[in-house]
Coordinates of C-alpha atoms in Angstrom, one line a residue:
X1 CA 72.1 89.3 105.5
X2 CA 75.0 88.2 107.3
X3 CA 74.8 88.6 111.2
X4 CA 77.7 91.2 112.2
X5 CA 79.1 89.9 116.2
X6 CA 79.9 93.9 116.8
X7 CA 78.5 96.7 115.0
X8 CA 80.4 99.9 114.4
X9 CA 78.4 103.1 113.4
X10 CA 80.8 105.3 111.5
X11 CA 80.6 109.3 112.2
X12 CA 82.7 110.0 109.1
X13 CA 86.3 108.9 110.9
X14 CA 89.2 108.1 109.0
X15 CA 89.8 105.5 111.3
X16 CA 86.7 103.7 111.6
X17 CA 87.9 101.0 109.4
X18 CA 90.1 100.4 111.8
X19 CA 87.8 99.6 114.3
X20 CA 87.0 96.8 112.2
X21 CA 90.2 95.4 111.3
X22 CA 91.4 95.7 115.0
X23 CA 88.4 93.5 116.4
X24 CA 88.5 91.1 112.9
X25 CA 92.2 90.5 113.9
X26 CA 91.0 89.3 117.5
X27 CA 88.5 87.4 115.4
X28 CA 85.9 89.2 116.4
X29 CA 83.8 89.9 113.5
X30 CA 82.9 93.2 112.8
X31 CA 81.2 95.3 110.3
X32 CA 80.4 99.0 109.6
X33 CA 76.9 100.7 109.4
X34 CA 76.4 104.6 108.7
X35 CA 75.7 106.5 111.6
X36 CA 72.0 107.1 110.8
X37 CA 71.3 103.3 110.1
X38 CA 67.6 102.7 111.1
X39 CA 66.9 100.8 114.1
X40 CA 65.6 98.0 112.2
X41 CA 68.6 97.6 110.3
X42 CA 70.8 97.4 113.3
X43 CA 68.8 94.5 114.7
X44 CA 68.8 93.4 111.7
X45 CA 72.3 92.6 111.9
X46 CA 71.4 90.6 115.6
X47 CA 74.4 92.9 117.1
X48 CA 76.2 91.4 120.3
X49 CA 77.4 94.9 120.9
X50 CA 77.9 98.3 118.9
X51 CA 80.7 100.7 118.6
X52 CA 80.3 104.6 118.2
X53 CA 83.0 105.7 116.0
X54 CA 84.7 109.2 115.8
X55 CA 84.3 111.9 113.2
X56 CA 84.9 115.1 112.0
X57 CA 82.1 117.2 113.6
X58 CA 81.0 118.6 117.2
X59 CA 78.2 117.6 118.9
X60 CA 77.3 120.9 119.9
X61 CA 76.7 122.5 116.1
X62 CA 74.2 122.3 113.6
X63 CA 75.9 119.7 111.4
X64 CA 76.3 117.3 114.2
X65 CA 75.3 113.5 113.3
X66 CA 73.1 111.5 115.7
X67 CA 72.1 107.8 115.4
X68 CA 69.1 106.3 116.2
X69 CA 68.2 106.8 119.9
X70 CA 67.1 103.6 120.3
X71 CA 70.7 102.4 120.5
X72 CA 70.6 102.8 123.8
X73 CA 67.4 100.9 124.2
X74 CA 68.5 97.6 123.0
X75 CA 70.1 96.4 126.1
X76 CA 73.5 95.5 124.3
X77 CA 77.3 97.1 125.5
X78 CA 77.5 100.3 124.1
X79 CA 81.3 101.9 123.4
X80 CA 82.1 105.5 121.9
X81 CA 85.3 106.4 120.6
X82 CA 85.7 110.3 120.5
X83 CA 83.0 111.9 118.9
X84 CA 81.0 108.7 120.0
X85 CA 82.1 109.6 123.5
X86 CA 80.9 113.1 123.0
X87 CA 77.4 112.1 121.8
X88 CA 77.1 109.3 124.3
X89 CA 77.6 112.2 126.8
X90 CA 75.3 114.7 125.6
X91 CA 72.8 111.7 124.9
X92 CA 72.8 111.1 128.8
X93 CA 72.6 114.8 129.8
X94 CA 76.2 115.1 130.2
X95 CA 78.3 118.0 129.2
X96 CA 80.4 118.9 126.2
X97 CA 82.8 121.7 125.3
X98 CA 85.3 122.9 123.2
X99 CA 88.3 122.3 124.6
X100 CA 90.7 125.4 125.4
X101 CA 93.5 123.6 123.5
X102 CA 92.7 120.7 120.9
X103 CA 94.6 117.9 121.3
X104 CA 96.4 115.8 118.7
X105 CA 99.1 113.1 118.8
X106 CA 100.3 111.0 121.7
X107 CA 99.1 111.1 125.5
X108 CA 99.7 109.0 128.7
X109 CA 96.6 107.3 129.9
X110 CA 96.1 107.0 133.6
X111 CA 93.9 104.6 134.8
X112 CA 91.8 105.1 137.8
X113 CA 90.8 101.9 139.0
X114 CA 90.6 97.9 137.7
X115 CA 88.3 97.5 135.3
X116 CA 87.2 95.0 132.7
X117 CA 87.1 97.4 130.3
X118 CA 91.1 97.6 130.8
X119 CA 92.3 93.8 131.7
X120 CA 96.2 93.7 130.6
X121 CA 97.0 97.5 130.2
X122 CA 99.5 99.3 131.4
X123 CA 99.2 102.5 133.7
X124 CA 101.0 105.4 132.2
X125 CA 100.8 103.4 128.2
X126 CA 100.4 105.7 125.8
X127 CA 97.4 106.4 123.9
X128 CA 96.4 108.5 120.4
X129 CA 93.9 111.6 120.6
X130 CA 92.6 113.6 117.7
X131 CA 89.9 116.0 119.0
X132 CA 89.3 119.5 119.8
X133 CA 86.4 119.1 121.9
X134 CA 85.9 117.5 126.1
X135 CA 83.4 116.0 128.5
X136 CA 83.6 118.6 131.2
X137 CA 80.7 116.5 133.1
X138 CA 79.5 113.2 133.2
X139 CA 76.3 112.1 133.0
X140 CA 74.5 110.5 135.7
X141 CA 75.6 106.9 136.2
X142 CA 79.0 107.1 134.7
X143 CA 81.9 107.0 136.6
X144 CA 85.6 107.9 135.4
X145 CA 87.3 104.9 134.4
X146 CA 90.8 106.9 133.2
X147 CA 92.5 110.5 133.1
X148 CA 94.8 111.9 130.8
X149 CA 97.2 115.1 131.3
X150 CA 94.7 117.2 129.2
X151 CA 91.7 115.3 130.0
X152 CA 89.9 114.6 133.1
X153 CA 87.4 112.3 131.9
X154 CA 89.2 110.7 129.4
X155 CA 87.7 107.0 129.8
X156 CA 84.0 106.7 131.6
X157 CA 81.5 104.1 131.9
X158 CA 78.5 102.7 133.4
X159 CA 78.8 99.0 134.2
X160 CA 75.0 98.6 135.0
X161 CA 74.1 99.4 131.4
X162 CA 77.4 98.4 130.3
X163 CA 77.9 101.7 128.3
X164 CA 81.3 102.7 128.2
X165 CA 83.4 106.0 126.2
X166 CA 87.0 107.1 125.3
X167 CA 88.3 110.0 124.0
X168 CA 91.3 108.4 123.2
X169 CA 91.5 106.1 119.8
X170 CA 92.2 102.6 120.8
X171 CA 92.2 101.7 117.0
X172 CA 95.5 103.1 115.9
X173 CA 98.9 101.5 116.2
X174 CA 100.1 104.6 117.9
X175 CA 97.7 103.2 121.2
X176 CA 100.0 101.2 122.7
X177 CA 97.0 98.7 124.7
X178 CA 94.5 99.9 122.1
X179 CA 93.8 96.2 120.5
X180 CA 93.6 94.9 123.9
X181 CA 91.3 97.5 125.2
X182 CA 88.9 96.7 122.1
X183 CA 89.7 92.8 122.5
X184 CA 88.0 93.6 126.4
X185 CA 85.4 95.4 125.0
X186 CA 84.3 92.4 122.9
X187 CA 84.7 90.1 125.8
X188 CA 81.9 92.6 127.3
X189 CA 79.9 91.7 125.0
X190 CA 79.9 87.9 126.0
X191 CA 81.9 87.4 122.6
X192 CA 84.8 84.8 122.2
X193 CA 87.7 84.8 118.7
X194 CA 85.7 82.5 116.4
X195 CA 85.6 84.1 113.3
X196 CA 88.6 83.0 110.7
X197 CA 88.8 82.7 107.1
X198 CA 88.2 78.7 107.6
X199 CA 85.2 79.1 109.2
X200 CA 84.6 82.8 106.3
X201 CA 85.0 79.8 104.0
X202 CA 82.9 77.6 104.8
X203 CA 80.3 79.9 105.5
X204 CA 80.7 81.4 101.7
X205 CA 80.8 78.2 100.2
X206 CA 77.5 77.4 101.0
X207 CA 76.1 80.3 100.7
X208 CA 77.3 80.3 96.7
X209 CA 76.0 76.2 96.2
X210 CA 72.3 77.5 97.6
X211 CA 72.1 80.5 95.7
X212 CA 73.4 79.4 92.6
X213 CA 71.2 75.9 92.9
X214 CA 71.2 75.3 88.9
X215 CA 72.2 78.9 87.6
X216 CA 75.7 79.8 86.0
X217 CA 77.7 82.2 87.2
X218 CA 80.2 84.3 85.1
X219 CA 83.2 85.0 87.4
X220 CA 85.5 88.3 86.2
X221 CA 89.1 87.8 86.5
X222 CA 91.8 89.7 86.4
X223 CA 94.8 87.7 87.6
X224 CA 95.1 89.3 90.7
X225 CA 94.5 87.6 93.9
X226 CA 90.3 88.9 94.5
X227 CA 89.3 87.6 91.5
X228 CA 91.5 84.5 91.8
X229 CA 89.9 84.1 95.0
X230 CA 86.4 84.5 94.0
X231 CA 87.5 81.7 91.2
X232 CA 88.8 79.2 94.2
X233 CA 85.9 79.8 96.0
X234 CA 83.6 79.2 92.9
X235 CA 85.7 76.0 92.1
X236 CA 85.2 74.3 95.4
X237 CA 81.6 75.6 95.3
X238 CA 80.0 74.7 92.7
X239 CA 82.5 73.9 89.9
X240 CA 79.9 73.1 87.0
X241 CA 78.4 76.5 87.6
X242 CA 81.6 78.0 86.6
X243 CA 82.4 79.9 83.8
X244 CA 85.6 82.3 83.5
X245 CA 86.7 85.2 81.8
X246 CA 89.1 87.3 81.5
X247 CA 89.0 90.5 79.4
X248 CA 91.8 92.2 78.3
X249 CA 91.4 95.2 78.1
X250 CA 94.2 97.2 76.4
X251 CA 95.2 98.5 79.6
X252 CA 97.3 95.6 80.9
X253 CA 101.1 95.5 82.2
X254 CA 103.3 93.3 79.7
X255 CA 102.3 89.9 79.2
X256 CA 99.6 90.1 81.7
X257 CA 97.2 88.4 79.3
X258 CA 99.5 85.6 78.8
X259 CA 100.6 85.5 82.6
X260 CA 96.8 85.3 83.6
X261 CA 95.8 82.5 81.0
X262 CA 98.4 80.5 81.6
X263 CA 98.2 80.9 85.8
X264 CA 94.3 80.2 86.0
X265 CA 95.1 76.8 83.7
X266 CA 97.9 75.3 85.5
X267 CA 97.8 76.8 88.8
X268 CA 94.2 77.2 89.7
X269 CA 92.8 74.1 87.0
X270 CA 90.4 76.5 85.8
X271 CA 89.2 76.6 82.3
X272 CA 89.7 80.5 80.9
X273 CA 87.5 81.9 78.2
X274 CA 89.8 85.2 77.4
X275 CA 88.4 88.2 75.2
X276 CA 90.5 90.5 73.3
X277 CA 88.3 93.8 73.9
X278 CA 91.0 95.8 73.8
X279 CA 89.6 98.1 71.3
X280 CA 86.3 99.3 72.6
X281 CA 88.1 100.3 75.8
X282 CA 91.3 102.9 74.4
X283 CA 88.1 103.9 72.1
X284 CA 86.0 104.8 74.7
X285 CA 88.5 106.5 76.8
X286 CA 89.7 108.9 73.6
X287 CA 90.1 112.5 75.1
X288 CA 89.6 111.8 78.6
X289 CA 91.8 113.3 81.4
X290 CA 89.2 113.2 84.4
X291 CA 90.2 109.8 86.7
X292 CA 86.4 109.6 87.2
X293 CA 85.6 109.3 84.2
X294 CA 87.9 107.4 83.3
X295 CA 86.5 104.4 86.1
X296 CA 83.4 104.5 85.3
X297 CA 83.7 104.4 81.4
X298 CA 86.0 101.5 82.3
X299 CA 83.8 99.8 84.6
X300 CA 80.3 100.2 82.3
X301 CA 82.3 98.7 79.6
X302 CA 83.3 95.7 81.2
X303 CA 80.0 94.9 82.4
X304 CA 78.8 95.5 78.0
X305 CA 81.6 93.1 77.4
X306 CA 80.8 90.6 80.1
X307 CA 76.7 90.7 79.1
X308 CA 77.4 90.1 75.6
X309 CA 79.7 87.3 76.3
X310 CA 76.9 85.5 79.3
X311 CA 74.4 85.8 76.1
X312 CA 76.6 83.1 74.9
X313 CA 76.4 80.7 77.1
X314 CA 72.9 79.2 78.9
X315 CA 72.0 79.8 82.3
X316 CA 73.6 82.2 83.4
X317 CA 72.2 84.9 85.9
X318 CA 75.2 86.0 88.1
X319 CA 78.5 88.0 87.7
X320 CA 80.8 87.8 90.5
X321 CA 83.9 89.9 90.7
X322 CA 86.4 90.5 94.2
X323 CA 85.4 93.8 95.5
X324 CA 86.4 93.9 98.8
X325 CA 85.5 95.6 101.7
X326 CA 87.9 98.5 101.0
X327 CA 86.5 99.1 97.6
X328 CA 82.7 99.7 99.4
X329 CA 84.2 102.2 101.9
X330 CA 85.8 104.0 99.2
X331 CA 83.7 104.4 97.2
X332 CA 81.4 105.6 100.1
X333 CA 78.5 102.6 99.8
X334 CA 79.1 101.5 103.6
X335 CA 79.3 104.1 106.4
X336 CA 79.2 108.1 106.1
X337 CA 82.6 108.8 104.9
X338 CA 83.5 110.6 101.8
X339 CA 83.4 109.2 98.5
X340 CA 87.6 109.0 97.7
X341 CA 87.2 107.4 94.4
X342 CA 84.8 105.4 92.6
X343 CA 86.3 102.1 91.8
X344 CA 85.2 100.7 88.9
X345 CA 83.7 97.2 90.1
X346 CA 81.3 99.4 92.4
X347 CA 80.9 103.4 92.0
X348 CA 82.0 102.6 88.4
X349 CA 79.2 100.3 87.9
X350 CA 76.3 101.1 85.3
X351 CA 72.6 101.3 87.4
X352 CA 70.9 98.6 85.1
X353 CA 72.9 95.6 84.8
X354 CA 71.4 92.5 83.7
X355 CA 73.2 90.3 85.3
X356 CA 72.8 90.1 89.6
X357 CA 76.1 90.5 91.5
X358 CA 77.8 87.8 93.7
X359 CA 80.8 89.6 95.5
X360 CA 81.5 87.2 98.1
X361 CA 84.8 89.2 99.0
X362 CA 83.0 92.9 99.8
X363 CA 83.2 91.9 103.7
X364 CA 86.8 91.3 104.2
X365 CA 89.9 92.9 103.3
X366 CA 92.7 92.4 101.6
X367 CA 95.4 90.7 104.3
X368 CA 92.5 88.9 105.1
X369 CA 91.5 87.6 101.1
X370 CA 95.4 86.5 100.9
X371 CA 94.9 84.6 104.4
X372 CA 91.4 83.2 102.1
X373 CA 93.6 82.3 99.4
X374 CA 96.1 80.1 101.1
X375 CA 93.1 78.8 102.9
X376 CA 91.5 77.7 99.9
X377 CA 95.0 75.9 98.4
X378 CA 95.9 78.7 96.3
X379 CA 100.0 78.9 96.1
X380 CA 101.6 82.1 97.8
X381 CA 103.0 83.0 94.3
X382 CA 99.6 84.0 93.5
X383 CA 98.3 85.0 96.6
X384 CA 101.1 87.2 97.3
X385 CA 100.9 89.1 93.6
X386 CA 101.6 93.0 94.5
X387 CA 98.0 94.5 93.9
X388 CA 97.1 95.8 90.3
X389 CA 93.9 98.2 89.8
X390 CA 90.9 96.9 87.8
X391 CA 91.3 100.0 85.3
X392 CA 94.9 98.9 84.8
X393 CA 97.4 101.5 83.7
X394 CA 94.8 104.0 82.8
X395 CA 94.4 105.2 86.2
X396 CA 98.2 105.4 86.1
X397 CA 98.6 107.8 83.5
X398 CA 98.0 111.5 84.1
X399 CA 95.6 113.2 81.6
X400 CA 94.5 110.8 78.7
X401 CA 95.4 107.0 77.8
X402 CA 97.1 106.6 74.5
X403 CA 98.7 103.2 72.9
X404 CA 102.1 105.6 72.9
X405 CA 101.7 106.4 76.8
X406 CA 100.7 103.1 77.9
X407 CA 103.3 101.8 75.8
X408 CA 105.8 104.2 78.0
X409 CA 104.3 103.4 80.8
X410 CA 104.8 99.2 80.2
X411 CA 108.2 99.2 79.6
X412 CA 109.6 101.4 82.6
X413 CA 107.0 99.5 84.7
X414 CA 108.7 96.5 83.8
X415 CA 112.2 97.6 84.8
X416 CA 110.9 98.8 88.2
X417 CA 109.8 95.3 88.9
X418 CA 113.0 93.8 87.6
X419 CA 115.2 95.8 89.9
X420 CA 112.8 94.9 92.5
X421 CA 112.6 91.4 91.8
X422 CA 116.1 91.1 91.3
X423 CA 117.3 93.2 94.3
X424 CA 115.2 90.9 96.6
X425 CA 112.7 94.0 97.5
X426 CA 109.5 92.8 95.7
X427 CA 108.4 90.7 98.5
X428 CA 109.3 93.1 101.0
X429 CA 106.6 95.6 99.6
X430 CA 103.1 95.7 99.1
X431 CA 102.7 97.1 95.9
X432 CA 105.0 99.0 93.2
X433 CA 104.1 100.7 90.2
X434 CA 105.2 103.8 87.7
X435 CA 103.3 106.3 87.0
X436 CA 103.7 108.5 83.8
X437 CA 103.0 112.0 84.5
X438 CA 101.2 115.0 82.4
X439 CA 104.3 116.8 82.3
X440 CA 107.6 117.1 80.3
X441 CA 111.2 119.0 81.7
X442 CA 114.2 119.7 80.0
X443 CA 117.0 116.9 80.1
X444 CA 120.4 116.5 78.8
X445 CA 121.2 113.6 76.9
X446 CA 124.2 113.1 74.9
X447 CA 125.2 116.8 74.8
X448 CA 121.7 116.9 73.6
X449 CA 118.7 118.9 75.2
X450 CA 115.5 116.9 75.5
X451 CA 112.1 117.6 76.4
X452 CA 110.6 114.4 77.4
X453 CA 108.1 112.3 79.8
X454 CA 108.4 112.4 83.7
X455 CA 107.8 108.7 85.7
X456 CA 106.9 108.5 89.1
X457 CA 108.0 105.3 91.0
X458 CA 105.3 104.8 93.7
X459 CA 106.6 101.8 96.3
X460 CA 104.3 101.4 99.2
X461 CA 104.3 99.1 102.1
X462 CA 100.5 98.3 104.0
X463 CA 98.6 95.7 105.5
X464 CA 95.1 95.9 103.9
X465 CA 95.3 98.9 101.6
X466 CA 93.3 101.5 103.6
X467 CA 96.6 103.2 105.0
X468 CA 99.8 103.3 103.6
X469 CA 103.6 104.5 104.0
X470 CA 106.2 104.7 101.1
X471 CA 108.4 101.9 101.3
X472 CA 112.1 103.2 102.2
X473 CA 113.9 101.1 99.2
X474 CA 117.6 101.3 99.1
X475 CA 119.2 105.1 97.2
X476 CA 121.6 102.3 95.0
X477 CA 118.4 100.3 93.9
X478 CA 116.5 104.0 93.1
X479 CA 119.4 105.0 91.0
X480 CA 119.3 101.6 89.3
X481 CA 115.6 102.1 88.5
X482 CA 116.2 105.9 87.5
X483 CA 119.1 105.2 85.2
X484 CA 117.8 101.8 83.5
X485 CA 113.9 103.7 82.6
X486 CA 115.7 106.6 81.2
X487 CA 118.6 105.1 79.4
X488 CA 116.5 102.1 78.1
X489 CA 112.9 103.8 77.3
X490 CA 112.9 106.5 74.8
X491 CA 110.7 109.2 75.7
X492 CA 111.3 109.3 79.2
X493 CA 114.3 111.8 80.4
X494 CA 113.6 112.2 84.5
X495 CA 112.5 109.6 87.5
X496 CA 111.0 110.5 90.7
X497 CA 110.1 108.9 94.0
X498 CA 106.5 109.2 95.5
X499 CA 107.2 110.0 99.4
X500 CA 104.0 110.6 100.8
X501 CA 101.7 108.0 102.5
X502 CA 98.0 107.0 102.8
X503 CA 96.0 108.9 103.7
X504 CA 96.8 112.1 102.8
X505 CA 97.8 110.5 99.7
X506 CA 96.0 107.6 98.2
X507 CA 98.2 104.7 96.7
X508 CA 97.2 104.9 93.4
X509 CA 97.6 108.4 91.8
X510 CA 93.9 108.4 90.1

């Protein structure tokens, strides 16, 4: 287990991830624990400090979440966010209320006096609350490090203890010294920016040589950059442990198989064993319209197709694959948030796999797997590929998966990236897909009514995939999209334009 230099304890926020990325950034580097990790688990970790995140609940009900007392106990800096300033509060006898007015959106935060805690920021910066509850008293030994308009202690601390709380989240964009503020808090802690993806390297390389030692280790691939990564990282590891595959699985974009083959041989000098398995999966996914089951049908067959194949060769024990760290929190293995979707590398996985997992991505995420990937010598054509989902198109049809609807789906997907491409806007974006939807409308084509297939065009631009805003692409390139699927692919008589971001909305429609 992998020491973590800050701890965060996540209280079901849906910006505790950010906690993470903010300090990771400063490379400080930081990992997420649920809120009622056991004590021993914590240390565990050998913590240089820990981080109380927020969440949705008040400290004052039934439902409220506590950690482990002993938190307080282990003589390490100690800062709540929100609701961890609330139960750091009540903890220390303090006193918590609901507030007369919740409070959401942006505030000025007016500092009291210099403090460490605070090095570099502004008086009067702005700052972002989301809460509907206040400290109306402080506990003994805290003093009030900042105010706010609606908020009298809206920053305490103790510095004998070195326990300090906001009420305010610093790990938005929207808080204007918020990076800075968590940057101070590491400093606290006695920590310095050390951690980078050369040293992440480094460290993962070895750790793949000793626990291979003489074993082979199958390595999924998909052509995207996680699983090219994983490859790299294999390659330079332990290179005659190595074996490849890639498995197509009926539910690729077009010429994806070829793409990948012919990417993993001349670009990344890695031999390719590729299976045609097609079949078994558009079988197995006959009939069904749920999007979870859908993952994990898709993810238990892979690992079926990828046993049979290991069977085939001698020595081999492991499977590695590129989940990342957004995929865990997703799919609700690390901290105490919700489970969003099961992807199908890890809530899509079957309990009794005969094969042991290497994922030595599921700590990082994505901006920071594309920083591994030019790290490692991989060329920013492939480390820069827009994102494509392990289930492939399945999850981006509505209702069930067909050889006629994916065949839809292909051919407007491929316009969408030829405008894009073309127009100069495929770089500019993070990822952009079609998506064909389980519904039909009336059209008029050549004096002609039709009654035909919907697409959704879904452009999103993001940094790691946990939050996202649609990408505002040019009305003359839309219209070029909308009028080149519909003209050119039969079956398809009306285009729209996914406008929403992440969250509420996930990226992927499934």
């Amino acid at each position: 287990m992998k020491n973590a230099d800050i701890l965060v304890l996540d209280f079901g926020s849906q910006y505790t991830q950010l906690i993470a990325r903010r300090l990771r950034e400063n490379g400080v580097y930081t990992e997420l624990l649920a809120y009622n990790a056991n004590l021993d688990e914590i240390k565990a970790k050998n913590p240089k400090g820990i981080i109380l995140s927020g969440g949705p609940a008040s400290v004052y009900t039934k439902d409220a979440y506590f950690c482990d007392a002993g938190v307080f106990s282990l003589g390490l800096p100690v800062l709540g966010i929100c609701y961890g300033m609330q139960l750091m509060a009540q903890h220390f006898n303090g006193s918590v209320e609901p507030a007369k007015h919740s409070e959401y959106g942006k505030a000025k935060l007016k500092l009291v006096n210099k403090h460490a805690l605070f090095d570099g920021v502004s008086d009067d910066s702005v700052v972002w609350m989301s809460h509907s509850d206040k400290v109306e008293k402080l506990p003994q030994g805290f003093s009030v490090l900042a105010t706010s308009e609606n908020s009298q202690n809206c920053a305490f601390g103790d510095d004998e203890r070195k326990f300090y709380a906001l009420q305010f989240h610093p790990e938005v964009a929207h808080s204007e010294f918020g990076a800075m503020i968590l940057k101070n808090f590491s400093k606290i802690c006695g920590l310095s920016s050390t951690w980078n993806m050369g040293s992440f390297a480094k460290e993962q390389m070895k750790i793949l040589k000793d626990k291979l030692g003489t074993h082979k280790v199958l390595c999924a691939v998909s052509g995207g950059v996680d699983s090219s990564v994983v490859a790299a990282l294999l390659a330079n590891a332990a290179p005659k442990n190595l074996v490849a595959v890639f498995v197509d699985n009926g539910l690729l974009r077009t010429n994806e198989a070829k793409m990948v083959e012919e990417m993993f041989k001349l670009k990344l000098g890695v031999e390719l064993i590729s299976i045609d398995a097609s079949q078994i999966f558009l079988k197995r996914l006959k009939g069904v319209k749920d999007p979870e089951k859908k993952r994990k049908i898709i993810g238990k067959t892979f690992i079926e197709v990828f046993e049979k194949e290991a069977k085939k060769h001698e020595g081999i024990k492991y499977l590695a694959q590129g989940t990342l760290y957004t995929d865990i929190i997703e799919s609700s293995v690390a901290g105490s948030s919700k489970t969003i979707k099961s992807h199908h590398n890890v809530g899509g996985l079957p309990k009794k796999m005969k094969l042991k997992l290497i994922e030595p991505l599921r700590e990082i995420f994505k901006d920071e797997v594309r920083a591994l990937g030019l790290e490692l010598g991989l060329s920013r054509e492939v480390v820069y590929r827009h994102p494509f989902p392990g289930p492939g198109l399945a999850i981006r049809i509505m209702g069930e998966v067909t050889k006629e609807r994916l065949e839809l789906l292909r051919k407007a997907d491929v316009i969408l990236r030829e405008e894009l491409k073309s127009s100069g806007w495929y770089n500019k974006t993070w990822q952009a897909f079609c998506v064909l939807l389980n519904v039909k409308s009336v059209g008029v084509m050549g004096d002609n009514r039709s009654y035909e297939n919907a697409v959704c065009i879904r452009v999103v631009d993001a940094s790691d995939g946990m939050t996202a805003s649609f990408s505002r692409l040019p009305y003359e390139l839309l219209e070029n999209c909308s009028r080149r699927i519909i003209n050119e692919v039969d079956g398809i008589n009306r285009v729209v334009y996914d406008i929403s971001s992440k969250p509420p909305a996930t990226i992927e429609w499934e």
